[in-house]
Amino acid sequence: MKMEKQYFIASIVREGILGGWIEADEEQMTFRTNKLTVSPNIRNLPMLYRDINDFSRRSVFLFPVFSIVMNDGETHEFVIFSPGRFSDLLKEKVKR
């Protein structure tokens, strides 16, 4: 059975905090923002589950911050506003 898209209010932590959302489907999750002054690579950042090496969660000033480590060594950090649901998604989809 195909997974319906899930949406998470999220902010990427990169030279400050940039608001947006994560759209998750069966194969990948994609961070998106409508902020035009940032690089297109950040404005639409796809992350295939098979390319995620690891992830972790910590709290910073009471905000849940997830670190997503990609197979190429790059790490993306996100503040997620539905941390339980997001954590469940990662546990289900990411093979570590």
mmCIF file of C-alpha atoms in Angstrom, residues 2-49:
data_model
loop_
_atom_site.group_PDB
_atom_site.id
_atom_site.type_symbol
_atom_site.label_atom_id
_atom_site.label_comp_id
_atom_site.label_asym_id
_atom_site.label_seq_id
_atom_site.Cartn_x
_atom_site.Cartn_y
_atom_site.Cartn_z
ATOM 1 C CA LYS A 2 1.391 3.367 -1.039
ATOM 2 C CA MET A 3 2.059 5.913 1.681
ATOM 3 C CA GLU A 4 0.126 9.175 1.500
ATOM 4 C CA LYS A 5 2.241 12.322 1.560
ATOM 5 C CA GLN A 6 2.952 13.667 5.009
ATOM 6 C CA TYR A 7 3.752 17.282 5.796
ATOM 7 C CA PHE A 8 5.767 18.679 8.687
ATOM 8 C CA ILE A 9 6.240 22.320 9.645
ATOM 9 C CA ALA A 10 10.016 22.629 9.748
ATOM 10 C CA SER A 11 12.894 25.077 9.765
ATOM 11 C CA ILE A 12 16.329 24.262 8.413
ATOM 12 C CA VAL A 13 19.243 25.377 10.575
ATOM 13 C CA ARG A 14 21.716 26.866 8.130
ATOM 14 C CA GLU A 15 23.298 30.285 8.755
ATOM 15 C CA GLY A 16 20.326 30.962 11.010
ATOM 16 C CA ILE A 17 16.901 29.392 10.963
ATOM 17 C CA LEU A 18 14.910 29.319 7.734
ATOM 18 C CA GLY A 19 11.238 28.418 7.926
ATOM 19 C CA GLY A 20 9.497 26.029 5.574
ATOM 20 C CA TRP A 21 8.101 22.528 5.558
ATOM 21 C CA ILE A 22 9.083 18.944 4.856
ATOM 22 C CA GLU A 23 7.012 16.927 2.421
ATOM 23 C CA ALA A 24 7.471 13.166 2.834
ATOM 24 C CA ASP A 25 6.376 10.436 0.450
ATOM 25 C CA GLU A 26 7.253 6.775 -0.091
ATOM 26 C CA GLU A 27 10.789 7.371 -1.459
ATOM 27 C CA GLN A 28 12.025 10.652 -0.014
ATOM 28 C CA MET A 29 11.419 13.704 2.054
ATOM 29 C CA THR A 30 11.945 17.196 0.678
ATOM 30 C CA PHE A 31 12.513 20.403 2.607
ATOM 31 C CA ARG A 32 10.838 23.334 0.876
ATOM 32 C CA THR A 33 10.738 27.052 1.533
ATOM 33 C CA ASN A 34 9.301 29.966 -0.403
ATOM 34 C CA LYS A 35 12.161 32.266 0.582
ATOM 35 C CA LEU A 36 13.599 33.543 -2.715
ATOM 36 C CA THR A 37 16.797 34.973 -1.270
ATOM 37 C CA VAL A 38 18.309 31.565 -0.467
ATOM 38 C CA SER A 39 20.096 29.136 -2.744
ATOM 39 C CA PRO A 40 17.822 26.953 -4.909
ATOM 40 C CA ASN A 41 19.610 23.947 -3.327
ATOM 41 C CA ILE A 42 18.087 24.892 0.032
ATOM 42 C CA ARG A 43 14.761 26.142 -1.356
ATOM 43 C CA ASN A 44 14.001 22.630 -2.591
ATOM 44 C CA LEU A 45 16.176 20.051 -0.781
ATOM 45 C CA PRO A 46 15.315 16.400 -1.562
ATOM 46 C CA MET A 47 16.618 13.635 0.712
ATOM 47 C CA LEU A 48 16.046 10.069 -0.480
ATOM 48 C CA TYR A 49 15.601 7.712 2.477
#
